[in-house]
Short mmCIF file of C-alpha atoms and ligand atoms in Angstrom, two decimals:
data_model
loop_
_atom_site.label_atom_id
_atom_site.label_comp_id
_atom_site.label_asym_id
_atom_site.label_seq_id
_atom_site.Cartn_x
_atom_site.Cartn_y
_atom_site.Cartn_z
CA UNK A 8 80.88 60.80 130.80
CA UNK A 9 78.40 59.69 128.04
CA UNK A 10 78.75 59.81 124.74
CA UNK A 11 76.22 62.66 124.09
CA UNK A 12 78.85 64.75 126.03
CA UNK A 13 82.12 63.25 124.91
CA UNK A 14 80.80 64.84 121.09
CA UNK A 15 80.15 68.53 122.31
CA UNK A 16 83.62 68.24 123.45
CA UNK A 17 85.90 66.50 120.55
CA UNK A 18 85.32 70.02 118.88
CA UNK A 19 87.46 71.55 121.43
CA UNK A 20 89.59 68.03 121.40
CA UNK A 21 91.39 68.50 117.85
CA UNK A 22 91.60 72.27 118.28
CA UNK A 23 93.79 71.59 121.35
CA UNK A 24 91.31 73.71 123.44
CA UNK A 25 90.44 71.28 126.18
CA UNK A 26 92.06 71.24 129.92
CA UNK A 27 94.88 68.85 130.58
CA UNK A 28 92.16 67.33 132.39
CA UNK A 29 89.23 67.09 129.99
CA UNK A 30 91.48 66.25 127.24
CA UNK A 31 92.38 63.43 129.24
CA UNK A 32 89.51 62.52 130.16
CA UNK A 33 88.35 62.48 125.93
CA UNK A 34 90.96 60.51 125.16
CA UNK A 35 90.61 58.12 127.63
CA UNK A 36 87.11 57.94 126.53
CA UNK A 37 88.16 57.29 122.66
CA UNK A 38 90.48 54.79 124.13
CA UNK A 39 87.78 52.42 124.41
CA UNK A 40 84.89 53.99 122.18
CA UNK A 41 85.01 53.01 118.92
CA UNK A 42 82.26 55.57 117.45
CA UNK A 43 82.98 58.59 119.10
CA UNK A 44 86.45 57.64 117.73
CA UNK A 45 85.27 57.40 114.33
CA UNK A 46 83.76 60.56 115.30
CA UNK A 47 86.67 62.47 115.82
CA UNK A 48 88.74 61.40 113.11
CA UNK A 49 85.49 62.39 110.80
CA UNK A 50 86.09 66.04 112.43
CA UNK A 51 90.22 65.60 111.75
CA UNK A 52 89.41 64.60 108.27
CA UNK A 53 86.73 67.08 107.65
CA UNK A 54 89.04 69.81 109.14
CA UNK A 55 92.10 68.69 106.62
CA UNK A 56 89.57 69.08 103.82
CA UNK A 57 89.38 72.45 104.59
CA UNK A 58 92.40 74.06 105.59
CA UNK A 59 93.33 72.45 102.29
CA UNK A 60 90.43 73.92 100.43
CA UNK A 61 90.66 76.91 102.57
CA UNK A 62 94.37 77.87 102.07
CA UNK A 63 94.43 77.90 98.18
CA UNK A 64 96.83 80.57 96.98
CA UNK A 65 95.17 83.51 95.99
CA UNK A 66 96.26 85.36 92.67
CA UNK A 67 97.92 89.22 92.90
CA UNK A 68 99.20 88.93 96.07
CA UNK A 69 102.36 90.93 95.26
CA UNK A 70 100.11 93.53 93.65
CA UNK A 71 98.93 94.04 96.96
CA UNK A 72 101.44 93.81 98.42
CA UNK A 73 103.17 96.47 96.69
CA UNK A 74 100.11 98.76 97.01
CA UNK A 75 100.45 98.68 100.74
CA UNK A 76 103.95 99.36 101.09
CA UNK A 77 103.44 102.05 99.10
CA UNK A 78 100.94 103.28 101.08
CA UNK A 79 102.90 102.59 104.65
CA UNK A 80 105.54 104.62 103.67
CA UNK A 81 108.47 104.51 101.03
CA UNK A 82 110.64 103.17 103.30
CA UNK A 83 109.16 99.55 102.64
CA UNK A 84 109.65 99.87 99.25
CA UNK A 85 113.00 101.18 99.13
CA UNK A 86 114.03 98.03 101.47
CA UNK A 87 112.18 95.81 99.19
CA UNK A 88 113.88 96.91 96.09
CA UNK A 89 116.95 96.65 97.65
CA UNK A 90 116.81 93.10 98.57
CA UNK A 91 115.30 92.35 95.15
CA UNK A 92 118.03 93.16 93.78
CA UNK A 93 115.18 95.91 91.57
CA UNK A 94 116.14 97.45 88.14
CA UNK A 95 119.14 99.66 87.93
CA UNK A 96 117.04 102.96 86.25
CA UNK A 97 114.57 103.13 88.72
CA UNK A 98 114.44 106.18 91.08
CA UNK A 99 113.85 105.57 94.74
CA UNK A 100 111.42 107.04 96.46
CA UNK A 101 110.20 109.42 99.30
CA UNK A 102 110.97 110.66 102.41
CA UNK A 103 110.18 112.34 105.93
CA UNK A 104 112.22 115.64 106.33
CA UNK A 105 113.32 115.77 110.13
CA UNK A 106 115.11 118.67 109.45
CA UNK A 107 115.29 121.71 112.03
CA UNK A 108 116.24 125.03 110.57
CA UNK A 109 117.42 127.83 112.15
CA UNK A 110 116.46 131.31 112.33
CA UNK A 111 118.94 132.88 110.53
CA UNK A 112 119.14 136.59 109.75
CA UNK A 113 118.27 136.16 106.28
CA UNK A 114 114.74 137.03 106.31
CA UNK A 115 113.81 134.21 103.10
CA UNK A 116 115.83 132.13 104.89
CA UNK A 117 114.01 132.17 107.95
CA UNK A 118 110.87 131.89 106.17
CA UNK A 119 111.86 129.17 104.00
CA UNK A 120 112.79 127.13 107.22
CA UNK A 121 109.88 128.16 109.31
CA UNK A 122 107.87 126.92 106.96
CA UNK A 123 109.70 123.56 106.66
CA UNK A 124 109.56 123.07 110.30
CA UNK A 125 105.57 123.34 109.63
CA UNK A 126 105.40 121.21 106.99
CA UNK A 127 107.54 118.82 108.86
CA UNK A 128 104.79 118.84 111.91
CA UNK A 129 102.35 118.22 109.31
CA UNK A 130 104.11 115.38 108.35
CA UNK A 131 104.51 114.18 111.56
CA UNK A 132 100.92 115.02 112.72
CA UNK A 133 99.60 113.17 109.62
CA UNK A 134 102.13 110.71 108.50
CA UNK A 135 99.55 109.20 106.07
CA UNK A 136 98.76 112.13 104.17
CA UNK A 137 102.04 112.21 102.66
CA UNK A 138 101.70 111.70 98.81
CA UNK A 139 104.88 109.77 97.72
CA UNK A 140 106.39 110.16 94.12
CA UNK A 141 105.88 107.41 91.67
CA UNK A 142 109.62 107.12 89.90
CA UNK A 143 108.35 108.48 86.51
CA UNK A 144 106.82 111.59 88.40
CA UNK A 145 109.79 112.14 89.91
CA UNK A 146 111.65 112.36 86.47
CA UNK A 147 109.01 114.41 85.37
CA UNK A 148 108.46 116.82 87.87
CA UNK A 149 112.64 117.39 88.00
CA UNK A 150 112.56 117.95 84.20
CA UNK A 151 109.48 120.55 84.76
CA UNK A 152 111.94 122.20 87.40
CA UNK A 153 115.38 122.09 84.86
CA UNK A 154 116.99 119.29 86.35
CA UNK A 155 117.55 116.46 83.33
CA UNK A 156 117.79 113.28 86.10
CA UNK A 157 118.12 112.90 89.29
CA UNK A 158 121.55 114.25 90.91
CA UNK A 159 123.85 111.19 91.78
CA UNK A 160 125.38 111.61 95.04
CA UNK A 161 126.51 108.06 95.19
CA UNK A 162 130.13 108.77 94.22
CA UNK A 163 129.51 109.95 98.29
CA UNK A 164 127.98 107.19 99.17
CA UNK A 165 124.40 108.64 98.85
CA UNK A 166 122.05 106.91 97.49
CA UNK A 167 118.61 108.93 96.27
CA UNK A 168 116.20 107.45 99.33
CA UNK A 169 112.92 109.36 97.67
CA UNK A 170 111.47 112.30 96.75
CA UNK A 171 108.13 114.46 97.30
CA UNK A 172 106.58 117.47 96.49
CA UNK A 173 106.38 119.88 99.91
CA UNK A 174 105.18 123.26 99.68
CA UNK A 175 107.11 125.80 102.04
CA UNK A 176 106.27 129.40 101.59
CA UNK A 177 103.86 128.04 98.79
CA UNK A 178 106.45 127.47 96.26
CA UNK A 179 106.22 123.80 95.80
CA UNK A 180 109.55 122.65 95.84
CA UNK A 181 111.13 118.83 94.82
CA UNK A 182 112.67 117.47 97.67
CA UNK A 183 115.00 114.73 97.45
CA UNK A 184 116.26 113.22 99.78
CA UNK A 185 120.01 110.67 100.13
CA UNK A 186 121.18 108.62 102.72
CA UNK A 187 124.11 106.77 103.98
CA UNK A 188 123.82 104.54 106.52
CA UNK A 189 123.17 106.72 109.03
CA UNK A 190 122.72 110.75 107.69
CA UNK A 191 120.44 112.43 105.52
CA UNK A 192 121.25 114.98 102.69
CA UNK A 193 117.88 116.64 101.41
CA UNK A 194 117.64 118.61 98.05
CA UNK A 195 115.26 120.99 97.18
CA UNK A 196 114.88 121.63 93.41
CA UNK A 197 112.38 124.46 92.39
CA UNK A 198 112.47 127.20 89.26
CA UNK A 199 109.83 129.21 90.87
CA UNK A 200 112.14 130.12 93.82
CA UNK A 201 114.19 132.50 92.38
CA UNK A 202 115.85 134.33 95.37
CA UNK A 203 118.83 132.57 97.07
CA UNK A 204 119.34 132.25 100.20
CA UNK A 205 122.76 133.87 101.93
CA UNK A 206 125.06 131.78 103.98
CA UNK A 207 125.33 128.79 105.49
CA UNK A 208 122.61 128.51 108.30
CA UNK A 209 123.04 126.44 111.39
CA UNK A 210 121.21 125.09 114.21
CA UNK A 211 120.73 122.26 116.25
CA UNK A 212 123.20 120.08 114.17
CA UNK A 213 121.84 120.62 110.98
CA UNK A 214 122.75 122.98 108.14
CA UNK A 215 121.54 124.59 104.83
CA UNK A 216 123.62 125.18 102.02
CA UNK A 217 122.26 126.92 99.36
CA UNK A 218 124.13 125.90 95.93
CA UNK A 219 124.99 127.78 93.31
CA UNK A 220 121.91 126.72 90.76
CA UNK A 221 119.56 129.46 91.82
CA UNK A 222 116.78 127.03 93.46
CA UNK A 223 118.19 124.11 95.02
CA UNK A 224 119.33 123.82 98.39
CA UNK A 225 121.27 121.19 100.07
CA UNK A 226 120.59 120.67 103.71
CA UNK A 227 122.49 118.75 105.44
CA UNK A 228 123.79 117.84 109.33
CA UNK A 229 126.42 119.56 110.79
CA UNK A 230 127.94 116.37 111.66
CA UNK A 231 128.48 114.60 108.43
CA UNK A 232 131.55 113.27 107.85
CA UNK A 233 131.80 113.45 103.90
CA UNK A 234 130.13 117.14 103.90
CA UNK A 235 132.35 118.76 101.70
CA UNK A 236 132.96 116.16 98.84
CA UNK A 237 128.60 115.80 99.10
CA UNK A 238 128.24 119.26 98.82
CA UNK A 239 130.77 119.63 95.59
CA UNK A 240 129.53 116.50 94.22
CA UNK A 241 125.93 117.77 94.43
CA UNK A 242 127.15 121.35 92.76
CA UNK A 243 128.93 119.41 90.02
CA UNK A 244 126.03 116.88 89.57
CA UNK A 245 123.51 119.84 88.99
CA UNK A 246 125.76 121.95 87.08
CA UNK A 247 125.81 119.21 84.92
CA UNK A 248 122.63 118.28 84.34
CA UNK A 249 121.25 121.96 84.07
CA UNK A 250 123.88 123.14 81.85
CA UNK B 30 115.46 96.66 114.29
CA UNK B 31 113.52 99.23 112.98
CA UNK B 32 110.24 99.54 113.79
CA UNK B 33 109.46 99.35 110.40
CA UNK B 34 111.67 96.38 109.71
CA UNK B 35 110.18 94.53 112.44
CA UNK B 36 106.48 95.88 111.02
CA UNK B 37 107.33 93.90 107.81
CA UNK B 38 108.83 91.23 108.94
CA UNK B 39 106.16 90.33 111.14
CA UNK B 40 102.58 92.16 110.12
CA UNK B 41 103.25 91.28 106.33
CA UNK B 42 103.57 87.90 106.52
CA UNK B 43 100.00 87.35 107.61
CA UNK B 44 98.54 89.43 104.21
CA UNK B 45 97.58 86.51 102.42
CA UNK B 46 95.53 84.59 105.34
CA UNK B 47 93.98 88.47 106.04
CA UNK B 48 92.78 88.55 102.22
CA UNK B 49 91.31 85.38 102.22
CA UNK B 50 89.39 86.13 104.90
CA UNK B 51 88.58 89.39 104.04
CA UNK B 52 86.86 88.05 100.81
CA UNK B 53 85.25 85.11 102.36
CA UNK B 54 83.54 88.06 104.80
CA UNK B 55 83.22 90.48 102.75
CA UNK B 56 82.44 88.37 99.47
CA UNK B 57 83.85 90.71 97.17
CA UNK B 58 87.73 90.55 96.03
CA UNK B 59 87.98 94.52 95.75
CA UNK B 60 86.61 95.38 98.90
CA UNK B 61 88.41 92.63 100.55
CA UNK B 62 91.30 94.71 99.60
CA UNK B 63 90.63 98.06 100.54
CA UNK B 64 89.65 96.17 103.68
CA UNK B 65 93.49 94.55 103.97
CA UNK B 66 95.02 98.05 103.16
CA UNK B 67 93.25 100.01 105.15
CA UNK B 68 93.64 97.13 108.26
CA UNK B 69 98.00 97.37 107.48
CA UNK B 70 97.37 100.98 107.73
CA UNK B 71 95.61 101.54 110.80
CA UNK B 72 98.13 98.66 112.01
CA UNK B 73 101.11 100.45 111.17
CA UNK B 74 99.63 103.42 113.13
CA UNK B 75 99.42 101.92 115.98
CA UNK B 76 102.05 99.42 116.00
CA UNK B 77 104.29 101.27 118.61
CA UNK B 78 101.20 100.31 120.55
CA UNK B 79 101.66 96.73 119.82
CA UNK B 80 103.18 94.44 122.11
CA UNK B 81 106.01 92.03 121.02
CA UNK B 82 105.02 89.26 123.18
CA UNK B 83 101.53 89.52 121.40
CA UNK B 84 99.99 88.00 118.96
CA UNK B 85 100.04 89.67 115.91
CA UNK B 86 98.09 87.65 113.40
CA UNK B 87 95.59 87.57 116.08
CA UNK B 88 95.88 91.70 116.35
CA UNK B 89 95.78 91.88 112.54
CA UNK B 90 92.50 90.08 112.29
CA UNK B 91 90.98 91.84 115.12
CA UNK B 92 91.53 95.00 113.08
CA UNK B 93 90.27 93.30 109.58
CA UNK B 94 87.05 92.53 111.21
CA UNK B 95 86.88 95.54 112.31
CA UNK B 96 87.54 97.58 109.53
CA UNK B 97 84.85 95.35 107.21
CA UNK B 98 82.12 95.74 110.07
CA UNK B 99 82.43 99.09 109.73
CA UNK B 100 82.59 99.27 105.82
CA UNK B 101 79.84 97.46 105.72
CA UNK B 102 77.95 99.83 108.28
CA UNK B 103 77.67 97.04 110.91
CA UNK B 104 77.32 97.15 114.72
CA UNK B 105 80.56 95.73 116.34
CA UNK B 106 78.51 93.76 118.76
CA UNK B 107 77.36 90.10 117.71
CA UNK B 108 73.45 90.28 118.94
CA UNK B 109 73.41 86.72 118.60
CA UNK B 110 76.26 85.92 120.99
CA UNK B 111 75.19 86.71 123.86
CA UNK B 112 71.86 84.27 124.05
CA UNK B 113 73.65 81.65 122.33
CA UNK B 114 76.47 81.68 125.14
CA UNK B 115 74.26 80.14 127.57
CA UNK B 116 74.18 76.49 126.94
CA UNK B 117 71.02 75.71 128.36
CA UNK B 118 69.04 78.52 126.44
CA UNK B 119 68.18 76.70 123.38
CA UNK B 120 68.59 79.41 120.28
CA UNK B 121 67.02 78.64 117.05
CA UNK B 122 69.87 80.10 114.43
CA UNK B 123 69.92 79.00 110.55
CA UNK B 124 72.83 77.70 109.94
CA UNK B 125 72.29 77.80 106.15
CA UNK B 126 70.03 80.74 105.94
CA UNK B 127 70.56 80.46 101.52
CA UNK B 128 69.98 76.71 101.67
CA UNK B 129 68.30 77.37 98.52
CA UNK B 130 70.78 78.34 96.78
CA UNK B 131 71.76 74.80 95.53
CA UNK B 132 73.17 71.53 96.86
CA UNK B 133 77.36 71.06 96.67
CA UNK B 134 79.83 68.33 97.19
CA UNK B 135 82.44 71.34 97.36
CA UNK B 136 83.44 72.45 100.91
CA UNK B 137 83.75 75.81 100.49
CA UNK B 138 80.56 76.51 98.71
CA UNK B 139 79.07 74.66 101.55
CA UNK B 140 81.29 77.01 103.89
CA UNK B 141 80.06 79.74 102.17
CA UNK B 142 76.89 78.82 102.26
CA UNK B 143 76.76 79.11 106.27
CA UNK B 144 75.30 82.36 108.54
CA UNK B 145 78.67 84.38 108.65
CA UNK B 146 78.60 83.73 112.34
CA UNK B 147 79.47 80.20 111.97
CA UNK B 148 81.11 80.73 108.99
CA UNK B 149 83.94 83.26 110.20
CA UNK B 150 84.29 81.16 113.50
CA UNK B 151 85.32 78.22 111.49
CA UNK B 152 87.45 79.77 108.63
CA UNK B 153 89.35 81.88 111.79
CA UNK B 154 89.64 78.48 113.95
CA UNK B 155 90.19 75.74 111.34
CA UNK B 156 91.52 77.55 108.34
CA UNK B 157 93.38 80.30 109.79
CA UNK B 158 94.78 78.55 112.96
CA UNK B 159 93.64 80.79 115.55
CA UNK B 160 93.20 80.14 118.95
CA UNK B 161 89.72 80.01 120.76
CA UNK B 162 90.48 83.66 122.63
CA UNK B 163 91.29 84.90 119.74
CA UNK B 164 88.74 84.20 117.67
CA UNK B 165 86.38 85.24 120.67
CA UNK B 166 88.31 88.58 120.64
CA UNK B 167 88.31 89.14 116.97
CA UNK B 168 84.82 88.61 116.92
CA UNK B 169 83.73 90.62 119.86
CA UNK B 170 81.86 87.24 121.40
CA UNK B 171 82.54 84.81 124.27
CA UNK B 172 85.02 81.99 124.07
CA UNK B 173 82.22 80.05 125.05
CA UNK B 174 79.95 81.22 121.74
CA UNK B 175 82.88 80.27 119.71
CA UNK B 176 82.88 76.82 120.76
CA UNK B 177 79.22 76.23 120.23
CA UNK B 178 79.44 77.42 117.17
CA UNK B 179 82.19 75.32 116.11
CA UNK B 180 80.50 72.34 117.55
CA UNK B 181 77.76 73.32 115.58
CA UNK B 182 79.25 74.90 112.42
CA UNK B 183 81.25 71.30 111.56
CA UNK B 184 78.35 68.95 112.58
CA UNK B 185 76.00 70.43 110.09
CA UNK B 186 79.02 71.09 107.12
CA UNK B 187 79.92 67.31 107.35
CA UNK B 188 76.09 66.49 107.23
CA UNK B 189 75.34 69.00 103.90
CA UNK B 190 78.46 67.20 102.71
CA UNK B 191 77.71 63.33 103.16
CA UNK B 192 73.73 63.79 102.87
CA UNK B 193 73.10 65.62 99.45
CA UNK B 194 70.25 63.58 98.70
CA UNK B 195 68.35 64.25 101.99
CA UNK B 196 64.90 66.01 102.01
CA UNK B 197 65.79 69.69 103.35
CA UNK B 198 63.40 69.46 105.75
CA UNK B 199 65.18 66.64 107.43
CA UNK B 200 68.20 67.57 108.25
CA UNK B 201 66.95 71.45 108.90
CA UNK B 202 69.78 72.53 111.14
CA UNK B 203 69.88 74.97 113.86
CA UNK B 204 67.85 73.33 116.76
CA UNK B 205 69.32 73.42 119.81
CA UNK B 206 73.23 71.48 120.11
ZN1 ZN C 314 81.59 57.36 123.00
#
């Protein structure tokens, strides 16, 4: 091969693009061509030049970074506040509610389910529409709703996972939501909902308990192990903080 | 792992190479990134979709391009790429359509100086490390338009660079390879 043809292919050359064969057939080339040589170390040079120039760090990074785990879901930022070790006072954040309730007999009980099992398929239909709690909204909102903080079910081994605004029956309700490793505990928090519900209600392993405080329910699975001391922990928590 | 876990661990990593290229094509730091956020979340939506085995920088950019075509009311398809692809069809293409806009010894200026189609093949190639295929599929043009414009797109950087005292007229590029 000439020369003229040896250049249209050193491109491909240093980006490692060539056939075992033409690249061989290049290099053999350079081997004894001291231009086109020159040539390609020009384009190795020039190509250092620019991944340097190229790759300078760009300012507010974690910004957005932050800004898009936010908007992916709280579950980025919970993990990423976790393994930086974040600031004690700070709330955690959001959360999808998988729960299933039943259809008890309890007329606003069924209601109040039924329509968390639609605002769950909303959820699920349009993840991204979710609006996630900043911390200090969730602090506000649960003052708004006569709860001084946020109940600690960690004495459980809960930890608050998030919380959001949902909107069953129209009432908009705080719901927060714990976790261990492996179960979820949900509380909903409202002072508009005035009604309790009656009796525990179960179905398809998971369960609402409505506590004492006249507008927050615990819901819970069936299956969790540490139920009961949850359960009075969470009663004791929010007698606490609303007496 | 979680899908989510394994989201982060490996779509995340790639946010600073997708900004920097976002701004470079988009040539405006804010919209560059709305562009990245809204590229992570249509990402994330589909990333049950994605393939392991896959490349996912090369996924991430196809979306980022994708998402700043559309923004800025683009067609997806390259015109140019198709009549360039044939190597023995001559096409006349400025490679420095804002020559004007002033002589530099700095190599991104010059960079940014370039048509954006030789421009984002050679920031996606050289800077960002991607391979030929990818680049064509990111771009929506054949591997074979990618390397002609890479030929191309260094050839008339290193001669802006080392000729700054050249007549324009002289070293007007864009004839032919
Ligand atoms: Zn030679």
């Amino acid at each position: 091969m000439e020369c003229k043809d040896i250049r249209k292919l050193l491109s491909p050359f240093v980006d490692n693009e060539l056939t075992a064969h033409e690249a061989f057939m290049v290099a053999e080339h350079l081997e004894g061509c001291a231009p086109c040589h020159r040539e390609m170390e020009e384009i190795r040079r020039f190509d250092e030049q620019l991944k340097t120039a190229g790759r300078q760090p760009l300012s507010g990074i974690e910004d957005l970074r932050d800004g898009i785990l936010w908007r992916l879901s709280p579950w980025f930022a919970v993990r990423r506040w976790r393994g930086a070790g974040a600031a004690a006072a700070a709330l955690l954040f959001l959360v999808i509610g998988r729960q299933l309730f039943s259809a008890p007999s309890d007329p606003e009980a069924t209601a109040f389910s039924d329509a968390l099992i639609a605002e769950t398929r909303l959820q699920q239909s349009q993840p991204f529409s979710l609006s996630w709690l900043e911390p200090q909204s969730v602090q506000d909102l649960l003052k708004q709703e006569g709860l001084e903080a946020v109940p600690n079910l960690a004495p459980a081994g809960f930890h608050l996972e998030g919380a959001r605004v949902c909107y069953p029956l129209s009432h908009p309700f705080v719901q927060l939501v714990y976790r261990n490793r492996s179960e979820e505990v949900m509380l909903f928090v409202s002072r508009r909902w005035t009604r309790s519900l009656s009796g525990t209600i179960k179905r398809e392993g998971f369960t609402i308990v409505p506590l004492g405080v006249r507008a927050v329910f615990l819901v819970t699975k069936d299956t969790l192990v540490n139920f009961t001391d949850t359960r009075e922990l969470a009663e004791e928590e929010i007698g606490a903080l609303t007496s | 792992m979680s899908s989510r876990a394994s989201f982060e661990t490996e779509a995340l990593p790639h946010l600073e190479a997708l900004l920097r290229t976002a701004v470079r094509m988009s040539g405006d730091r804010a919209r560059a990134e709305d562009a990245v956020q809204e590229t992570y979340l249509r990402a994330w939506r589909s990333f049950r979709t994605y393939q392991p085995d896959t490349n996912c920088r090369a996924w991430l950019f196809k979306i980022l391009v994708n998402v700043i075509k559309k923004a800025a009311g683009k067609k997806r398809h390259d015109p140019l790429a198709a009549a360039e692809d044939v190597e023995t069809t001559p096409k006349v293409v400025q490679l420095f359509p804002n020559a004007d806009a002033g002589e530099t010894q700095d190599i991104m200026e010059a960079v940014q100086q370039l048509a954006p189609e030789f421009r984002d093949v050679l920031l996606l190639v050289v800077v960002e490390g991607l391979s030929y295929k990818d680049t064509a599929h990111t771009l929506d043009i054949p591997m074979g338009t990618v390397m002609s414009r890479l030929y191309r797109a260094r050839r008339e950087i290193r001669r802006w660079l080392t000729m700054p005292e050249t007549p324009r007229q002289e070293r007007k590029p864009g004839h032919g390879m």
